[in-house]
């Protein structure tokens, strides 16, 4: 197998350049590549286009990149929970492209899978379909959506091996697998990095072929946005 | 007496059938989970990648890697499945979800829905709503009949940017249960002691009254 | 959870009607729904359109349906290894639609995923693209391919639970997962059927939502087409 | 002396680079696996759903649930991954396979390939070949220079139904290593003791000779 291990986040993101288009896995703050985001903040790379379902909160996740004004454009489905984001958007400093969540996921998958475009019903008859081809199949209307072209994809997994095979846990999987397949360069950070051969080949979520660099992340905070608890007296 | 949001959720719960896979939006729809009849099996989908959503965890079981689409910590159940976002929306777009229950700002008499954007206000995004409303034959709206200004939310045409066109089949409000037909709104149930006139007055779109109109039972 | 267990193959296929379009999982003879194929032979349902990567061999797999002339049309990527198939094809008794293997897989996935059509490069400039829309994206030519419309999908898994969650083993996975998602009615036969809650929710290949009926299969033959052995003296 | 099929495979093995993911077609391409240099790591993909294809099993390890695209029983290796056909062709179409090596009946001077159908004969199907040839920038053909009748397989135009258009970059035959350029075939290596004239005579399509022409080393 091919060894893709790098030392740390700093080494993994070293060639991410100003103006890059980057996919970042995660849903809300769940399953986000915390180490690489920190390294990007430190590197202070600018004018990024970030493809990510959400934009983090003010002081965590992609919010950290927004605070340092490193982001030129966000491509997301939902960007609430972030005051600095709102300020930059309203002042015109930040561009935002909002797209339906399923379309976002499928456009990522299409990018990795060599499908340049596909038809989806999501957004037909809404402003999402403006300027896009509309076409009827079996009496229902669909719009044409295209794949992305991302320079880098950065994903977070639970376990990985040195050949890049990845396993996710719980709902921290979300956008990570399809983004992993879609980067020209894909970087994976994992909580546990094991030697090749330790993972069951039947139960790997992301095959290593999609991964160019992998490292063991450190100090995961895994911040929770809405800690909801059952009434234990019940 | 108009219904409160819990009673709306309770009424909607009667629409659930045994074996349904259901996606519940934020707000009143989420409350429906509390009223699922014990006799029937219904599986809740959370579009961030879980089928078989369980209740909130005990304090000791909170797992940051297990949240729902509202970013709340949750639990799995026996038989739950976890998957990625592409698979999740494959399920949704592919029509495998039997019922979707959503909140709305406006619904029009031809079944258009607006629930994601108010021009001039901060736009947070549509999340999965556009995929959900365009993908199933069974989209139900749970909302108040009027907005905070007392204006009808059941309109001839939506005034806000649309989430989806001609996709809503049934609306459950604090005043009524209304179907959306080729001829516009169709009043099939009303809240007890609410007059037909009040409902007509608070419905801007064209509305017909079912001959079998009855009171909502909860 | 929802209990989808049925008694056996006979019960599972009882409403498959003459003229049905059926997807059948498997690659070669690996991962094919042996029990359901036998039940279809017994039921003697006719004029089937079978969507399956291969057509079995003369006396096994879909070959058994061909021998009883139950198949009107095969939609496959490769149909060698079958003399009766060849006879029926040359005599005009059988229609065959040959499509590239990746297009077959993606059309199945699209059927389950609510994607009515997508663009693929496979077959551009060949007879596969005849009569199809050709379109250029980023300087490369692609052809438009559509999803299928299958009445039934029949798949074979290694393990399953009563709510229809499935796990496959080895390369017996192949077309089974995407076909499972694509049937109006999907039937799964499994080697081992366990109660709901026994499978790890992180490692399920096919979520139960796609499955309408599941049963424990019996007497799996798992015939091997090419038994190739290492030279053990090395 | 022209090369035999093992020698062709051996020559092709030198094209492999460390870290390549490779798909090998049936025939001569399969033989390349035997000559992978020990110093480099190459991962073989089998399009029926395996990355990291190992050797044939020992008799006691034969598993009917583990075959390659040629339906042969095989083994996995440390680090192998199993997946479904949609994922497999996502890898292929998405350009994640670094090199594909295929057999061919005909190749034309503009890089067209025909290898799946002979009109009038039983057609078995294209399998994954059309996906493979249309999806990568690095498609290599391994074949004999002429067919059984002695006719050239390197043509001006293919006469058989195409598998793919303008997709072949390099051809390895028993006589030569030939690149496909904008100007047609380009002879870069020849088998030892085979004359340039013989190669030109057995190549129907337009062929140029590299000034750096050298003998094939194996």
Short mmCIF file of C-alpha atoms in Angstrom, two decimals, chain C:
data_model
loop_
_atom_site.label_atom_id
_atom_site.label_comp_id
_atom_site.label_asym_id
_atom_site.label_seq_id
_atom_site.Cartn_x
_atom_site.Cartn_y
_atom_site.Cartn_z
CA UNK C 1 -38.23 -0.14 13.85
CA UNK C 2 -40.34 -1.62 11.10
CA UNK C 3 -40.36 -5.38 10.71
CA UNK C 4 -39.93 -6.46 7.10
CA UNK C 5 -39.29 -10.15 7.56
CA UNK C 6 -41.08 -12.56 5.28
CA UNK C 7 -40.95 -16.35 5.48
CA UNK C 8 -39.06 -17.31 2.38
CA UNK C 9 -38.27 -16.61 -1.25
CA UNK C 10 -41.67 -17.87 -2.39
CA UNK C 11 -43.48 -15.35 -0.23
CA UNK C 12 -41.03 -12.60 -1.13
CA UNK C 13 -41.58 -12.88 -4.89
CA UNK C 14 -45.29 -13.69 -4.82
CA UNK C 15 -46.46 -10.48 -6.49
CA UNK C 16 -43.81 -10.32 -9.22
CA UNK C 17 -45.93 -10.28 -12.32
CA UNK C 18 -45.52 -11.25 -15.98
CA UNK C 19 -43.77 -8.39 -17.77
CA UNK C 20 -42.11 -7.00 -14.64
CA UNK C 21 -38.84 -5.11 -14.81
CA UNK C 22 -36.52 -6.62 -12.20
CA UNK C 23 -33.08 -5.62 -11.03
CA UNK C 24 -30.92 -8.51 -9.83
CA UNK C 25 -27.74 -7.94 -7.86
CA UNK C 26 -24.49 -9.77 -8.44
CA UNK C 27 -21.36 -9.73 -10.57
CA UNK C 28 -20.88 -12.94 -12.48
CA UNK C 29 -22.16 -15.56 -10.04
CA UNK C 30 -20.84 -13.64 -7.03
CA UNK C 31 -23.47 -12.11 -4.73
CA UNK C 32 -26.50 -13.23 -6.73
CA UNK C 33 -29.91 -13.79 -5.08
CA UNK C 34 -29.94 -17.56 -5.52
CA UNK C 35 -33.09 -18.20 -3.51
CA UNK C 36 -35.22 -15.64 -5.31
CA UNK C 37 -34.03 -16.78 -8.72
CA UNK C 38 -35.14 -20.33 -7.83
CA UNK C 39 -38.48 -19.02 -6.65
CA UNK C 40 -38.97 -17.09 -9.88
CA UNK C 41 -38.18 -20.23 -11.87
CA UNK C 42 -40.77 -22.16 -9.82
CA UNK C 43 -43.34 -19.38 -10.16
CA UNK C 44 -42.64 -19.43 -13.92
CA UNK C 45 -43.31 -15.73 -14.29
CA UNK C 46 -42.77 -14.67 -17.91
CA UNK C 47 -41.66 -11.79 -20.12
CA UNK C 48 -39.28 -10.40 -17.56
CA UNK C 49 -36.97 -7.50 -18.24
CA UNK C 50 -33.88 -8.19 -16.14
CA UNK C 51 -31.41 -5.47 -15.24
CA UNK C 52 -28.29 -7.31 -14.11
CA UNK C 53 -24.61 -6.84 -14.86
CA UNK C 54 -24.37 -10.40 -16.23
CA UNK C 55 -26.72 -13.13 -17.35
CA UNK C 56 -25.40 -16.07 -15.34
CA UNK C 57 -24.19 -19.31 -16.87
CA UNK C 58 -26.27 -21.97 -18.60
CA UNK C 59 -27.31 -23.80 -15.46
CA UNK C 60 -26.94 -21.19 -12.74
CA UNK C 61 -27.99 -17.67 -11.89
CA UNK C 62 -30.14 -15.86 -14.43
CA UNK C 63 -29.26 -18.67 -16.83
CA UNK C 64 -31.96 -20.70 -15.06
CA UNK C 65 -34.58 -18.10 -16.02
CA UNK C 66 -33.26 -18.01 -19.58
CA UNK C 67 -33.52 -21.78 -19.90
CA UNK C 68 -37.24 -21.58 -19.11
CA UNK C 69 -37.62 -18.67 -21.52
CA UNK C 70 -38.88 -16.37 -18.81
CA UNK C 71 -36.75 -13.44 -19.90
CA UNK C 72 -37.85 -11.05 -22.65
CA UNK C 73 -35.00 -8.60 -22.31
CA UNK C 74 -31.64 -8.36 -20.60
CA UNK C 75 -30.04 -5.04 -19.67
CA UNK C 76 -26.41 -5.86 -18.87
CA UNK C 77 -22.81 -4.88 -19.42
CA UNK C 78 -21.42 -8.34 -20.18
CA UNK C 79 -23.31 -11.47 -21.13
CA UNK C 80 -20.72 -14.06 -22.08
CA UNK C 81 -20.47 -17.56 -20.65
CA UNK C 82 -23.99 -18.67 -21.62
CA UNK C 83 -24.85 -20.81 -24.65
CA UNK C 84 -28.63 -20.71 -24.28
CA UNK C 85 -28.42 -16.94 -24.00
CA UNK C 86 -26.51 -16.82 -27.27
CA UNK C 87 -29.01 -19.10 -29.00
CA UNK C 88 -32.00 -17.00 -27.91
CA UNK C 89 -30.25 -13.79 -28.87
CA UNK C 90 -29.29 -14.99 -32.35
CA UNK C 91 -32.76 -16.42 -32.96
CA UNK C 92 -34.38 -13.13 -31.98
CA UNK C 93 -36.24 -14.55 -28.98
CA UNK C 94 -34.31 -12.35 -26.57
CA UNK C 95 -33.64 -8.62 -26.62
CA UNK C 96 -30.38 -7.37 -25.16
CA UNK C 97 -29.41 -3.85 -24.20
CA UNK C 98 -25.67 -3.66 -23.54
CA UNK C 99 -24.49 -0.68 -21.56
CA UNK C 100 -21.15 0.27 -20.00
CA UNK C 101 -20.73 -1.19 -16.54
CA UNK C 102 -20.17 2.14 -14.81
CA UNK C 103 -23.19 3.62 -16.56
CA UNK C 104 -25.24 0.62 -15.45
CA UNK C 105 -24.15 1.14 -11.84
CA UNK C 106 -24.74 4.89 -11.94
CA UNK C 107 -28.15 4.56 -13.61
CA UNK C 108 -29.17 2.20 -10.78
CA UNK C 109 -27.88 4.62 -8.17
CA UNK C 110 -29.64 7.54 -9.89
CA UNK C 111 -32.92 5.59 -9.83
CA UNK C 112 -32.75 5.23 -6.09
CA UNK C 113 -31.46 8.75 -5.51
CA UNK C 114 -34.10 10.75 -7.38
CA UNK C 115 -31.67 11.84 -10.11
CA UNK C 116 -33.57 11.44 -13.39
CA UNK C 117 -30.50 11.88 -15.60
CA UNK C 118 -26.79 12.62 -15.52
CA UNK C 119 -23.87 13.07 -17.88
CA UNK C 120 -21.09 10.51 -18.27
CA UNK C 121 -18.12 10.26 -20.61
CA UNK C 122 -18.52 6.49 -21.02
CA UNK C 123 -19.45 5.56 -24.56
CA UNK C 124 -19.00 8.97 -26.16
CA UNK C 125 -18.17 8.52 -29.83
CA UNK C 126 -19.31 4.89 -29.82
CA UNK C 127 -22.59 3.25 -30.76
CA UNK C 128 -23.62 3.62 -27.10
CA UNK C 129 -24.05 7.36 -27.68
CA UNK C 130 -26.28 6.93 -30.74
CA UNK C 131 -29.59 8.72 -30.26
CA UNK C 132 -28.44 10.24 -26.98
CA UNK C 133 -27.77 13.86 -26.16
CA UNK C 134 -24.07 14.74 -26.29
CA UNK C 135 -22.83 17.76 -24.42
CA UNK C 136 -19.50 19.36 -23.68
CA UNK C 137 -18.38 20.36 -20.19
CA UNK C 138 -14.94 21.93 -19.74
CA UNK C 139 -13.89 20.83 -23.21
CA UNK C 140 -14.76 17.17 -22.80
CA UNK C 141 -17.75 15.41 -24.34
CA UNK C 142 -20.33 13.54 -22.29
CA UNK C 143 -23.57 11.72 -23.01
CA UNK C 144 -26.83 12.01 -21.12
CA UNK C 145 -27.97 8.83 -19.39
CA UNK C 146 -31.26 8.30 -17.57
CA UNK C 147 -32.29 6.47 -14.46
CA UNK C 148 -34.14 3.15 -14.61
CA UNK C 149 -37.70 2.40 -13.62
CA UNK C 150 -37.71 -1.02 -11.97
CA UNK C 151 -40.78 -2.67 -10.47
CA UNK C 152 -38.68 -4.91 -8.25
CA UNK C 153 -35.10 -5.12 -7.10
CA UNK C 154 -33.76 -8.37 -5.70
CA UNK C 155 -30.52 -8.31 -3.78
CA UNK C 156 -28.36 -10.70 -1.80
CA UNK C 157 -26.53 -9.66 1.35
CA UNK C 158 -24.38 -11.43 3.89
CA UNK C 159 -26.16 -10.25 7.04
CA UNK C 160 -29.35 -8.34 7.56
CA UNK C 161 -31.67 -7.36 10.38
CA UNK C 162 -35.43 -7.54 10.41
CA UNK C 163 -35.75 -3.82 9.67
CA UNK C 164 -33.90 -4.37 6.39
CA UNK C 165 -30.44 -3.06 7.24
CA UNK C 166 -27.88 -4.97 5.17
CA UNK C 167 -24.17 -5.83 5.24
CA UNK C 168 -22.34 -7.37 2.30
CA UNK C 169 -19.13 -9.41 2.27
CA UNK C 170 -16.18 -9.16 -0.08
CA UNK C 171 -16.85 -8.47 -3.74
CA UNK C 172 -20.33 -9.95 -3.35
CA UNK C 173 -21.36 -6.34 -2.68
CA UNK C 174 -21.02 -5.15 -6.31
CA UNK C 175 -24.37 -4.00 -7.73
CA UNK C 176 -26.47 -5.01 -4.73
CA UNK C 177 -26.45 -1.70 -2.79
CA UNK C 178 -27.47 0.58 -5.66
CA UNK C 179 -30.08 -1.87 -6.89
CA UNK C 180 -31.44 -2.17 -3.35
CA UNK C 181 -32.15 1.55 -3.41
CA UNK C 182 -33.77 1.46 -6.83
CA UNK C 183 -36.70 -0.97 -6.71
CA UNK C 184 -40.28 0.16 -6.19
CA UNK C 185 -40.30 -3.02 -4.12
CA UNK C 186 -36.91 -4.28 -2.96
CA UNK C 187 -36.45 -7.83 -1.71
CA UNK C 188 -33.32 -8.80 0.20
CA UNK C 189 -32.18 -12.35 0.87
CA UNK C 190 -29.47 -12.81 3.46
CA UNK C 191 -27.30 -15.60 4.74
CA UNK C 192 -27.85 -14.53 8.31
CA UNK C 193 -30.89 -12.65 9.61
CA UNK C 194 -30.48 -11.03 13.02
CA UNK C 195 -32.86 -9.12 15.28
CA UNK C 196 -32.93 -5.33 14.93
CA UNK C 197 -30.22 -3.78 17.07
CA UNK C 198 -27.55 -6.42 16.45
CA UNK C 199 -25.77 -4.56 13.64
CA UNK C 200 -23.48 -1.63 14.36
CA UNK C 201 -25.27 1.48 12.99
CA UNK C 202 -21.90 2.88 11.82
CA UNK C 203 -21.23 -0.05 9.51
CA UNK C 204 -24.38 -0.78 7.56
CA UNK C 205 -24.00 -0.84 3.79
CA UNK C 206 -27.68 -0.58 2.84
CA UNK C 207 -30.04 1.30 5.18
CA UNK C 208 -33.28 -0.57 5.83
CA UNK C 209 -35.41 2.24 4.40
CA UNK C 210 -34.74 0.86 0.92
CA UNK C 211 -35.91 -2.66 1.75
CA UNK C 212 -39.53 -3.80 1.71
CA UNK C 213 -39.01 -7.54 2.35
CA UNK C 214 -36.21 -9.56 3.86
CA UNK C 215 -35.74 -13.27 4.52
CA UNK C 216 -33.07 -15.72 5.49
CA UNK C 217 -31.98 -17.64 2.42
CA UNK C 218 -31.09 -21.33 2.44
CA UNK C 219 -28.72 -23.73 0.71
CA UNK C 220 -26.41 -21.19 -0.90
CA UNK C 221 -24.31 -22.87 -3.55
CA UNK C 222 -22.10 -19.85 -4.34
CA UNK C 223 -20.75 -21.38 -7.49
CA UNK C 224 -17.29 -20.22 -8.61
CA UNK C 225 -16.75 -19.42 -12.29
CA UNK C 226 -12.94 -19.40 -12.36
CA UNK C 227 -11.34 -21.16 -9.45
CA UNK C 228 -7.80 -19.82 -9.63
CA UNK C 229 -5.25 -21.09 -7.13
CA UNK C 230 -1.79 -19.86 -6.20
CA UNK C 231 1.05 -22.17 -6.88
CA UNK C 232 1.54 -23.35 -3.32
CA UNK C 233 5.00 -24.70 -3.97
CA UNK C 234 6.30 -21.12 -4.34
#
